[in-house]
Amino acid sequence: MSLGFVPTMGALHQGHLSLLKKSRSQNELSLCSIFINPTQFNNKADLKNYPSRLKEDIKLLGAAGCDVVFTPPVSEIYPGGLPSEEYDFGQLDKVMEGVQRPGHFNGVAMVVARFFEIIQPQRAYFGEKDYQQLAIIRSLAAQKFKNIEIVSCPTLREKSGLAMSSRNLLLNERYQIAAQRIYQRLLSVKKRAKNANVAELELWVANEFKKDGDLVLEYFEIVDAKSLKKSTGWSDFPEHVACLAVFAGTTRLIDNILLKIN
Ligand code: PAF
C-alpha cells in the first residue's frame, strides 16, 4: 500500500491542501504532519510568533480527505533532546536563506529525516514557494532516503498574486496590501529579463524596494534553478530562478519566479 506524506507546520491554507490533493491522487493513503519544528527557527521570536491553529487544521484536513494526521509532541520527534546532527548540502545552503537564517536548513533536514524514518512514505510533497528548501530536501533524499520520491507542487497564490503562506496570517491590512507588490515585482523581473542583464535586474529590484514605504528587501538573488549557484549572465545556466525575502513589518515573506531566458 502506497503512503504519501505531507509535512506541515500547521496554520494550513489552500497551498497545503493542494499538496494533500496531489498526494491523494498518487497514493492509497495520505498522512499530514503538523509540527512546529523548533530546530529550524534561528530566531526565538519567530518561533514564538509562528501561527498555530490545530483545531481548525484538523477539521480542514478531515474535510479534504486526509487519512492520518500526525501531531507529535517535541519529545516524540527528539526523544534525546534537540539533536546536533550536521548535514552537508554543499553549495545549496550557502546562499539566500542559508546565509540569512544560519542553521535553518540543518533543522529542516533534521526534522524531515526524522519524519521519513518514522513514517517511511513512498512519496513526500513539498511546495515550490520554498524553492531552496525543496532543493535541500531533494539532496537529503538522494543522500539518505533514495526510496522516497520527492514530489514538488506549484506555489498557490491569492487572487492578488501573493504567495500563500501561513505567515500571511500575521499581516495586518496595510501589510497585506503592501505584500501584493512582491509578486508584481517578480513578474516585472521576468518581463524585464528579456532586455536586461542580471546585475541590472538586481539593481532595479533593490531600487523598487528602497522606494517602498512598507516593504524592506532582505535579499534578491538570481541563481541557477538546479545548483542555486549565483547567475552572472543568462548564458550561465539553462534555467534561472529569482528568489527574494522581504519584511512586511515584522513578518518575513519569501517568494520566487523561474526565468527561462534562452
Ligand atoms: O515547509 C515547512 O512547512 C517546513 O519547513 C517543514 C517541511 C514542514 C519542516 O518542518
PDB file of C-alpha atoms and ligand atoms in Angstrom:
ATOM      1  CA  MET A   1       0.000   0.000   0.000  1.00  0.00           C
ATOM      2  CA  SER A   2       1.485   3.371  -1.000  1.00  0.00           C
ATOM      3  CA  LEU A   3       1.723   6.175   1.539  1.00  0.00           C
ATOM      4  CA  GLY A   4       2.053   9.855   0.669  1.00  0.00           C
ATOM      5  CA  PHE A   5       3.446  12.251   3.279  1.00  0.00           C
ATOM      6  CA  VAL A   6       2.679  15.971   3.510  1.00  0.00           C
ATOM      7  CA  PRO A   7       4.821  17.648   6.194  1.00  0.00           C
ATOM      8  CA  THR A   8       3.499  20.945   7.548  1.00  0.00           C
ATOM      9  CA  MET A   9       3.918  23.303  10.464  1.00  0.00           C
ATOM     10  CA  GLY A  10       0.168  23.928  10.582  1.00  0.00           C
ATOM     11  CA  ALA A  11      -1.836  27.148  10.065  1.00  0.00           C
ATOM     12  CA  LEU A  12      -2.945  25.394   6.921  1.00  0.00           C
ATOM     13  CA  HIS A  13      -4.061  27.114   3.739  1.00  0.00           C
ATOM     14  CA  GLN A  14      -5.051  26.072   0.225  1.00  0.00           C
ATOM     15  CA  GLY A  15      -1.389  25.596  -0.683  1.00  0.00           C
ATOM     16  CA  HIS A  16      -1.054  22.807   1.885  1.00  0.00           C
ATOM     17  CA  LEU A  17      -4.357  21.320   0.743  1.00  0.00           C
ATOM     18  CA  SER A  18      -3.059  21.249  -2.839  1.00  0.00           C
ATOM     19  CA  LEU A  19      -0.137  19.092  -1.646  1.00  0.00           C
ATOM     20  CA  LEU A  20      -2.618  16.775   0.047  1.00  0.00           C
ATOM     21  CA  LYS A  21      -4.730  16.645  -3.116  1.00  0.00           C
ATOM     22  CA  LYS A  22      -1.694  15.629  -5.135  1.00  0.00           C
ATOM     23  CA  SER A  23      -0.753  13.022  -2.553  1.00  0.00           C
ATOM     24  CA  ARG A  24      -4.267  11.594  -2.588  1.00  0.00           C
ATOM     25  CA  SER A  25      -4.167  11.334  -6.372  1.00  0.00           C
ATOM     26  CA  GLN A  26      -0.900   9.357  -6.272  1.00  0.00           C
ATOM     27  CA  ASN A  27      -1.210   7.186  -3.147  1.00  0.00           C
ATOM     28  CA  GLU A  28      -3.661   4.886  -1.437  1.00  0.00           C
ATOM     29  CA  LEU A  29      -3.127   6.618   1.918  1.00  0.00           C
ATOM     30  CA  SER A  30      -2.063  10.154   2.777  1.00  0.00           C
ATOM     31  CA  LEU A  31      -0.600  11.368   6.050  1.00  0.00           C
ATOM     32  CA  CYS A  32      -0.135  15.015   7.061  1.00  0.00           C
ATOM     33  CA  SER A  33       2.073  16.039   9.942  1.00  0.00           C
ATOM     34  CA  ILE A  34       1.575  19.233  11.895  1.00  0.00           C
ATOM     35  CA  PHE A  35       4.688  20.036  13.869  1.00  0.00           C
ATOM     36  CA  ILE A  36       6.275  23.416  14.538  1.00  0.00           C
ATOM     37  CA  ASN A  37       9.869  22.301  14.448  1.00  0.00           C
ATOM     38  CA  PRO A  38      11.982  24.217  16.968  1.00  0.00           C
ATOM     39  CA  THR A  39      15.300  23.235  15.354  1.00  0.00           C
ATOM     40  CA  GLN A  40      14.631  25.196  12.159  1.00  0.00           C
ATOM     41  CA  PHE A  41      13.994  28.558  13.843  1.00  0.00           C
ATOM     42  CA  ASN A  42      17.163  30.565  14.201  1.00  0.00           C
ATOM     43  CA  ASN A  43      15.144  33.371  15.777  1.00  0.00           C
ATOM     44  CA  LYS A  44      13.282  32.735  19.060  1.00  0.00           C
ATOM     45  CA  ALA A  45      10.689  35.468  18.439  1.00  0.00           C
ATOM     46  CA  ASP A  46       9.891  33.926  15.051  1.00  0.00           C
ATOM     47  CA  LEU A  47       9.231  30.555  16.714  1.00  0.00           C
ATOM     48  CA  LYS A  48       7.095  32.164  19.431  1.00  0.00           C
ATOM     49  CA  ASN A  49       5.004  34.117  16.899  1.00  0.00           C
ATOM     50  CA  TYR A  50       4.555  31.287  14.407  1.00  0.00           C
ATOM     51  CA  PRO A  51       0.771  30.890  13.895  1.00  0.00           C
ATOM     52  CA  SER A  52      -0.858  27.810  15.398  1.00  0.00           C
ATOM     53  CA  ARG A  53      -4.455  26.671  14.751  1.00  0.00           C
ATOM     54  CA  LEU A  54      -4.508  22.961  15.456  1.00  0.00           C
ATOM     55  CA  LYS A  55      -8.287  22.514  15.826  1.00  0.00           C
ATOM     56  CA  GLU A  56      -9.092  24.313  12.557  1.00  0.00           C
ATOM     57  CA  ASP A  57      -6.250  22.476  10.791  1.00  0.00           C
ATOM     58  CA  ILE A  58      -7.534  19.053  11.810  1.00  0.00           C
ATOM     59  CA  LYS A  59     -11.025  19.976  10.591  1.00  0.00           C
ATOM     60  CA  LEU A  60      -9.650  21.174   7.260  1.00  0.00           C
ATOM     61  CA  LEU A  61      -7.620  18.007   6.779  1.00  0.00           C
ATOM     62  CA  GLY A  62     -10.599  15.808   7.627  1.00  0.00           C
ATOM     63  CA  ALA A  63     -12.776  17.624   5.105  1.00  0.00           C
ATOM     64  CA  ALA A  64     -10.018  17.331   2.477  1.00  0.00           C
ATOM     65  CA  GLY A  65      -9.833  13.542   2.881  1.00  0.00           C
ATOM     66  CA  CYS A  66      -6.572  13.206   4.803  1.00  0.00           C
ATOM     67  CA  ASP A  67      -6.313   9.652   6.174  1.00  0.00           C
ATOM     68  CA  VAL A  68      -3.945  10.290   9.072  1.00  0.00           C
ATOM     69  CA  VAL A  69      -2.958  13.484  10.901  1.00  0.00           C
ATOM     70  CA  PHE A  70       0.259  13.194  12.891  1.00  0.00           C
ATOM     71  CA  THR A  71       0.750  15.885  15.554  1.00  0.00           C
ATOM     72  CA  PRO A  72       3.643  14.655  17.676  1.00  0.00           C
ATOM     73  CA  PRO A  73       4.999  16.483  20.716  1.00  0.00           C
ATOM     74  CA  VAL A  74       8.602  17.685  20.535  1.00  0.00           C
ATOM     75  CA  SER A  75       9.652  14.831  22.871  1.00  0.00           C
ATOM     76  CA  GLU A  76       8.461  12.230  20.336  1.00  0.00           C
ATOM     77  CA  ILE A  77      10.418  13.724  17.463  1.00  0.00           C
ATOM     78  CA  TYR A  78      13.521  14.480  19.517  1.00  0.00           C
ATOM     79  CA  PRO A  79      13.408  11.920  22.377  1.00  0.00           C
ATOM     80  CA  GLY A  80      17.023  12.552  23.367  1.00  0.00           C
ATOM     81  CA  GLY A  81      16.599  16.350  23.444  1.00  0.00           C
ATOM     82  CA  LEU A  82      17.337  18.626  20.489  1.00  0.00           C
ATOM     83  CA  PRO A  83      19.979  16.850  18.382  1.00  0.00           C
ATOM     84  CA  SER A  84      23.084  18.424  16.904  1.00  0.00           C
ATOM     85  CA  GLU A  85      23.369  16.422  13.668  1.00  0.00           C
ATOM     86  CA  GLU A  86      25.187  18.212  10.850  1.00  0.00           C
ATOM     87  CA  TYR A  87      24.230  17.719   7.197  1.00  0.00           C
ATOM     88  CA  ASP A  88      26.309  18.570   4.163  1.00  0.00           C
ATOM     89  CA  PHE A  89      24.380  20.165   1.312  1.00  0.00           C
ATOM     90  CA  GLY A  90      27.374  21.597  -0.498  1.00  0.00           C
ATOM     91  CA  GLN A  91      26.508  24.871  -2.209  1.00  0.00           C
ATOM     92  CA  LEU A  92      22.758  24.528  -1.683  1.00  0.00           C
ATOM     93  CA  ASP A  93      22.650  26.030   1.806  1.00  0.00           C
ATOM     94  CA  LYS A  94      25.415  28.589   1.280  1.00  0.00           C
ATOM     95  CA  VAL A  95      23.174  31.167  -0.375  1.00  0.00           C
ATOM     96  CA  MET A  96      19.984  33.133   0.292  1.00  0.00           C
ATOM     97  CA  GLU A  97      18.011  31.558   3.179  1.00  0.00           C
ATOM     98  CA  GLY A  98      21.100  29.610   4.186  1.00  0.00           C
ATOM     99  CA  VAL A  99      23.011  32.863   4.716  1.00  0.00           C
ATOM    100  CA  GLN A 100      20.170  34.816   6.314  1.00  0.00           C
ATOM    101  CA  ARG A 101      18.967  32.007   8.581  1.00  0.00           C
ATOM    102  CA  PRO A 102      22.050  30.141   9.804  1.00  0.00           C
ATOM    103  CA  GLY A 103      21.211  26.576  10.857  1.00  0.00           C
ATOM    104  CA  HIS A 104      17.709  26.764   9.361  1.00  0.00           C
ATOM    105  CA  PHE A 105      18.170  24.108   6.680  1.00  0.00           C
ATOM    106  CA  ASN A 106      20.051  21.835   9.036  1.00  0.00           C
ATOM    107  CA  GLY A 107      16.980  21.980  11.301  1.00  0.00           C
ATOM    108  CA  VAL A 108      14.624  21.347   8.379  1.00  0.00           C
ATOM    109  CA  ALA A 109      16.711  18.358   7.283  1.00  0.00           C
ATOM    110  CA  MET A 110      16.800  17.027  10.841  1.00  0.00           C
ATOM    111  CA  VAL A 111      13.025  17.013  11.222  1.00  0.00           C
ATOM    112  CA  VAL A 112      12.270  15.766   7.714  1.00  0.00           C
ATOM    113  CA  ALA A 113      14.787  12.936   8.163  1.00  0.00           C
ATOM    114  CA  ARG A 114      13.153  12.040  11.464  1.00  0.00           C
ATOM    115  CA  PHE A 115       9.707  12.011   9.830  1.00  0.00           C
ATOM    116  CA  PHE A 116      10.968   9.932   6.918  1.00  0.00           C
ATOM    117  CA  GLU A 117      12.391   7.387   9.381  1.00  0.00           C
ATOM    118  CA  ILE A 118       9.169   7.187  11.410  1.00  0.00           C
ATOM    119  CA  ILE A 119       6.620   7.358   8.572  1.00  0.00           C
ATOM    120  CA  GLN A 120       8.536   5.637   5.754  1.00  0.00           C
ATOM    121  CA  PRO A 121       6.402   7.082   2.959  1.00  0.00           C
ATOM    122  CA  GLN A 122       6.743   6.207  -0.722  1.00  0.00           C
ATOM    123  CA  ARG A 123       6.328   9.864  -1.669  1.00  0.00           C
ATOM    124  CA  ALA A 124       6.682  13.203   0.121  1.00  0.00           C
ATOM    125  CA  TYR A 125       5.225  16.530  -1.049  1.00  0.00           C
ATOM    126  CA  PHE A 126       6.840  19.968  -0.880  1.00  0.00           C
ATOM    127  CA  GLY A 127       5.797  23.353  -2.257  1.00  0.00           C
ATOM    128  CA  GLU A 128       7.838  25.337  -4.762  1.00  0.00           C
ATOM    129  CA  LYS A 129       7.371  28.548  -2.786  1.00  0.00           C
ATOM    130  CA  ASP A 130      10.159  27.252  -0.542  1.00  0.00           C
ATOM    131  CA  TYR A 131      12.352  26.701  -3.570  1.00  0.00           C
ATOM    132  CA  GLN A 132      15.632  26.368  -1.710  1.00  0.00           C
ATOM    133  CA  GLN A 133      14.064  24.030   0.855  1.00  0.00           C
ATOM    134  CA  LEU A 134      12.897  21.810  -1.987  1.00  0.00           C
ATOM    135  CA  ALA A 135      16.471  21.610  -3.327  1.00  0.00           C
ATOM    136  CA  ILE A 136      17.740  20.738   0.167  1.00  0.00           C
ATOM    137  CA  ILE A 137      15.116  18.005   0.599  1.00  0.00           C
ATOM    138  CA  ARG A 138      15.981  16.525  -2.802  1.00  0.00           C
ATOM    139  CA  SER A 139      19.612  16.424  -1.706  1.00  0.00           C
ATOM    140  CA  LEU A 140      18.673  14.858   1.654  1.00  0.00           C
ATOM    141  CA  ALA A 141      16.634  12.175  -0.123  1.00  0.00           C
ATOM    142  CA  ALA A 142      19.485  11.493  -2.584  1.00  0.00           C
ATOM    143  CA  GLN A 143      21.905  11.091   0.340  1.00  0.00           C
ATOM    144  CA  LYS A 144      19.806   9.110   2.829  1.00  0.00           C
ATOM    145  CA  PHE A 145      16.339   8.220   1.521  1.00  0.00           C
ATOM    146  CA  LYS A 146      16.718   7.020  -2.046  1.00  0.00           C
ATOM    147  CA  ASN A 147      13.423   5.090  -1.874  1.00  0.00           C
ATOM    148  CA  ILE A 148      11.333   8.169  -1.177  1.00  0.00           C
ATOM    149  CA  GLU A 149      10.139  10.133  -4.182  1.00  0.00           C
ATOM    150  CA  ILE A 150      10.149  13.889  -3.601  1.00  0.00           C
ATOM    151  CA  VAL A 151       7.206  15.481  -5.384  1.00  0.00           C
ATOM    152  CA  SER A 152       7.237  19.242  -5.935  1.00  0.00           C
ATOM    153  CA  CYS A 153       3.997  21.208  -6.157  1.00  0.00           C
ATOM    154  CA  PRO A 154       3.476  24.664  -7.690  1.00  0.00           C
ATOM    155  CA  THR A 155       3.043  27.729  -5.499  1.00  0.00           C
ATOM    156  CA  LEU A 156      -0.574  28.638  -4.905  1.00  0.00           C
ATOM    157  CA  ARG A 157      -1.346  32.354  -4.915  1.00  0.00           C
ATOM    158  CA  GLU A 158      -4.081  34.607  -3.633  1.00  0.00           C
ATOM    159  CA  LYS A 159      -6.062  36.444  -6.329  1.00  0.00           C
ATOM    160  CA  SER A 160      -3.710  39.383  -5.697  1.00  0.00           C
ATOM    161  CA  GLY A 161      -0.716  37.212  -6.612  1.00  0.00           C
ATOM    162  CA  LEU A 162       0.588  36.992  -3.037  1.00  0.00           C
ATOM    163  CA  ALA A 163       2.046  33.523  -2.482  1.00  0.00           C
ATOM    164  CA  MET A 164       0.008  31.561   0.051  1.00  0.00           C
ATOM    165  CA  SER A 165       1.878  31.192   3.306  1.00  0.00           C
ATOM    166  CA  SER A 166       0.970  30.506   6.923  1.00  0.00           C
ATOM    167  CA  ARG A 167       2.826  33.723   7.723  1.00  0.00           C
ATOM    168  CA  ASN A 168       0.239  35.751   5.764  1.00  0.00           C
ATOM    169  CA  LEU A 169      -1.979  35.356   8.846  1.00  0.00           C
ATOM    170  CA  LEU A 170       0.420  37.687  10.648  1.00  0.00           C
ATOM    171  CA  LEU A 171      -0.108  40.546   8.162  1.00  0.00           C
ATOM    172  CA  ASN A 172      -2.439  43.392   9.070  1.00  0.00           C
ATOM    173  CA  GLU A 173      -4.460  45.057   6.315  1.00  0.00           C
ATOM    174  CA  ARG A 174      -1.752  47.587   5.475  1.00  0.00           C
ATOM    175  CA  TYR A 175       0.889  44.910   5.026  1.00  0.00           C
ATOM    176  CA  GLN A 176      -1.486  42.565   3.187  1.00  0.00           C
ATOM    177  CA  ILE A 177      -1.856  45.254   0.546  1.00  0.00           C
ATOM    178  CA  ALA A 178       1.857  46.015   0.508  1.00  0.00           C
ATOM    179  CA  ALA A 179       2.766  42.312   0.224  1.00  0.00           C
ATOM    180  CA  GLN A 180       0.915  42.106  -3.093  1.00  0.00           C
ATOM    181  CA  ARG A 181       3.739  44.135  -4.607  1.00  0.00           C
ATOM    182  CA  ILE A 182       6.186  41.264  -4.043  1.00  0.00           C
ATOM    183  CA  TYR A 183       4.825  39.073  -6.813  1.00  0.00           C
ATOM    184  CA  GLN A 184       4.096  42.067  -9.029  1.00  0.00           C
ATOM    185  CA  ARG A 185       7.818  42.893  -8.875  1.00  0.00           C
ATOM    186  CA  LEU A 186       8.785  39.296  -9.592  1.00  0.00           C
ATOM    187  CA  LEU A 187       6.529  39.352 -12.649  1.00  0.00           C
ATOM    188  CA  SER A 188       8.220  42.580 -13.753  1.00  0.00           C
ATOM    189  CA  VAL A 189      11.592  40.894 -13.291  1.00  0.00           C
ATOM    190  CA  LYS A 190      10.501  38.112 -15.634  1.00  0.00           C
ATOM    191  CA  LYS A 191       9.308  40.645 -18.206  1.00  0.00           C
ATOM    192  CA  ARG A 192      12.416  42.832 -17.939  1.00  0.00           C
ATOM    193  CA  ALA A 193      14.765  39.833 -18.086  1.00  0.00           C
ATOM    194  CA  LYS A 194      14.344  39.787 -21.873  1.00  0.00           C
ATOM    195  CA  ASN A 195      16.074  43.155 -22.178  1.00  0.00           C
ATOM    196  CA  ALA A 196      18.213  43.440 -19.056  1.00  0.00           C
ATOM    197  CA  ASN A 197      21.149  41.565 -17.597  1.00  0.00           C
ATOM    198  CA  VAL A 198      21.322  40.009 -14.119  1.00  0.00           C
ATOM    199  CA  ALA A 199      23.098  42.957 -12.470  1.00  0.00           C
ATOM    200  CA  GLU A 200      20.647  45.470 -13.956  1.00  0.00           C
ATOM    201  CA  LEU A 201      17.699  43.463 -12.692  1.00  0.00           C
ATOM    202  CA  GLU A 202      19.166  43.169  -9.215  1.00  0.00           C
ATOM    203  CA  LEU A 203      19.675  46.916  -9.120  1.00  0.00           C
ATOM    204  CA  TRP A 204      16.149  47.566 -10.394  1.00  0.00           C
ATOM    205  CA  VAL A 205      14.626  45.349  -7.682  1.00  0.00           C
ATOM    206  CA  ALA A 206      16.756  46.916  -4.945  1.00  0.00           C
ATOM    207  CA  ASN A 207      15.619  50.379  -6.052  1.00  0.00           C
ATOM    208  CA  GLU A 208      11.937  49.427  -6.211  1.00  0.00           C
ATOM    209  CA  PHE A 209      12.067  48.211  -2.611  1.00  0.00           C
ATOM    210  CA  LYS A 210      14.069  51.248  -1.494  1.00  0.00           C
ATOM    211  CA  LYS A 211      11.220  53.434  -2.739  1.00  0.00           C
ATOM    212  CA  ASP A 212       8.631  51.240  -0.953  1.00  0.00           C
ATOM    213  CA  GLY A 213       7.471  52.604   2.392  1.00  0.00           C
ATOM    214  CA  ASP A 214       6.164  49.277   3.709  1.00  0.00           C
ATOM    215  CA  LEU A 215       8.389  46.508   2.380  1.00  0.00           C
ATOM    216  CA  VAL A 216      12.048  46.006   3.224  1.00  0.00           C
ATOM    217  CA  LEU A 217      14.083  43.756   0.944  1.00  0.00           C
ATOM    218  CA  GLU A 218      16.398  41.326   2.735  1.00  0.00           C
ATOM    219  CA  TYR A 219      17.829  39.754  -0.412  1.00  0.00           C
ATOM    220  CA  PHE A 220      17.073  39.337  -4.080  1.00  0.00           C
ATOM    221  CA  GLU A 221      19.197  36.835  -5.971  1.00  0.00           C
ATOM    222  CA  ILE A 222      19.122  35.231  -9.378  1.00  0.00           C
ATOM    223  CA  VAL A 223      20.612  31.740  -9.249  1.00  0.00           C
ATOM    224  CA  ASP A 224      20.834  28.527 -11.250  1.00  0.00           C
ATOM    225  CA  ALA A 225      17.480  26.750 -10.928  1.00  0.00           C
ATOM    226  CA  LYS A 226      19.324  23.471 -10.205  1.00  0.00           C
ATOM    227  CA  SER A 227      22.535  24.128  -8.269  1.00  0.00           C
ATOM    228  CA  LEU A 228      21.457  27.506  -6.813  1.00  0.00           C
ATOM    229  CA  LYS A 229      24.854  28.902  -7.848  1.00  0.00           C
ATOM    230  CA  LYS A 230      24.749  32.618  -8.431  1.00  0.00           C
ATOM    231  CA  SER A 231      23.972  33.599 -12.031  1.00  0.00           C
ATOM    232  CA  THR A 232      26.257  36.204 -13.531  1.00  0.00           C
ATOM    233  CA  GLY A 233      24.694  36.105 -17.008  1.00  0.00           C
ATOM    234  CA  TRP A 234      21.790  34.417 -18.786  1.00  0.00           C
ATOM    235  CA  SER A 235      24.088  32.039 -20.656  1.00  0.00           C
ATOM    236  CA  ASP A 236      25.469  30.608 -17.356  1.00  0.00           C
ATOM    237  CA  PHE A 237      22.601  28.119 -16.936  1.00  0.00           C
ATOM    238  CA  PRO A 238      19.616  26.824 -18.947  1.00  0.00           C
ATOM    239  CA  GLU A 239      17.166  27.992 -16.299  1.00  0.00           C
ATOM    240  CA  HIS A 240      17.432  30.556 -13.527  1.00  0.00           C
ATOM    241  CA  VAL A 241      15.295  31.313 -10.512  1.00  0.00           C
ATOM    242  CA  ALA A 242      14.875  34.745  -8.978  1.00  0.00           C
ATOM    243  CA  CYS A 243      14.359  34.470  -5.216  1.00  0.00           C
ATOM    244  CA  LEU A 244      13.733  37.068  -2.570  1.00  0.00           C
ATOM    245  CA  ALA A 245      12.964  37.585   1.091  1.00  0.00           C
ATOM    246  CA  VAL A 246      11.103  40.670   2.205  1.00  0.00           C
ATOM    247  CA  PHE A 247       9.964  42.072   5.524  1.00  0.00           C
ATOM    248  CA  ALA A 248       6.408  43.398   5.602  1.00  0.00           C
ATOM    249  CA  GLY A 249       6.583  44.997   9.048  1.00  0.00           C
ATOM    250  CA  THR A 250       7.975  42.249  11.268  1.00  0.00           C
ATOM    251  CA  THR A 251       6.703  39.424   9.033  1.00  0.00           C
ATOM    252  CA  ARG A 252       9.277  37.818   6.788  1.00  0.00           C
ATOM    253  CA  LEU A 253       7.971  36.540   3.439  1.00  0.00           C
ATOM    254  CA  ILE A 254       9.741  34.657   0.653  1.00  0.00           C
ATOM    255  CA  ASP A 255       8.829  34.103  -2.977  1.00  0.00           C
ATOM    256  CA  ASN A 256      10.467  33.217  -6.292  1.00  0.00           C
ATOM    257  CA  ILE A 257       9.942  33.052 -10.027  1.00  0.00           C
ATOM    258  CA  LEU A 258      11.539  30.839 -12.657  1.00  0.00           C
ATOM    259  CA  LEU A 259      13.312  32.575 -15.537  1.00  0.00           C
ATOM    260  CA  LYS A 260      13.965  30.702 -18.774  1.00  0.00           C
ATOM    261  CA  ILE A 261      15.705  33.234 -20.943  1.00  0.00           C
ATOM    262  CA  ASN A 262      17.271  31.342 -23.839  1.00  0.00           C
TER     263      ASN A 262
HETATM  264  O1  PAF B   1       7.925  23.935   4.859  1.00  0.00           O
HETATM  265  C1  PAF B   1       7.596  23.708   6.043  1.00  0.00           C
HETATM  266  O2  PAF B   1       6.479  23.967   6.478  1.00  0.00           O
HETATM  267  C2  PAF B   1       8.636  23.112   6.981  1.00  0.00           C
HETATM  268  O3  PAF B   1       9.897  23.592   6.714  1.00  0.00           O
HETATM  269  C3  PAF B   1       8.617  21.570   7.007  1.00  0.00           C
HETATM  270  C4  PAF B   1       8.998  20.994   5.672  1.00  0.00           C
HETATM  271  C5  PAF B   1       7.236  21.091   7.406  1.00  0.00           C
HETATM  272  C6  PAF B   1       9.618  21.053   8.039  1.00  0.00           C
HETATM  273  O4  PAF B   1       9.340  21.495   9.317  1.00  0.00           O
END
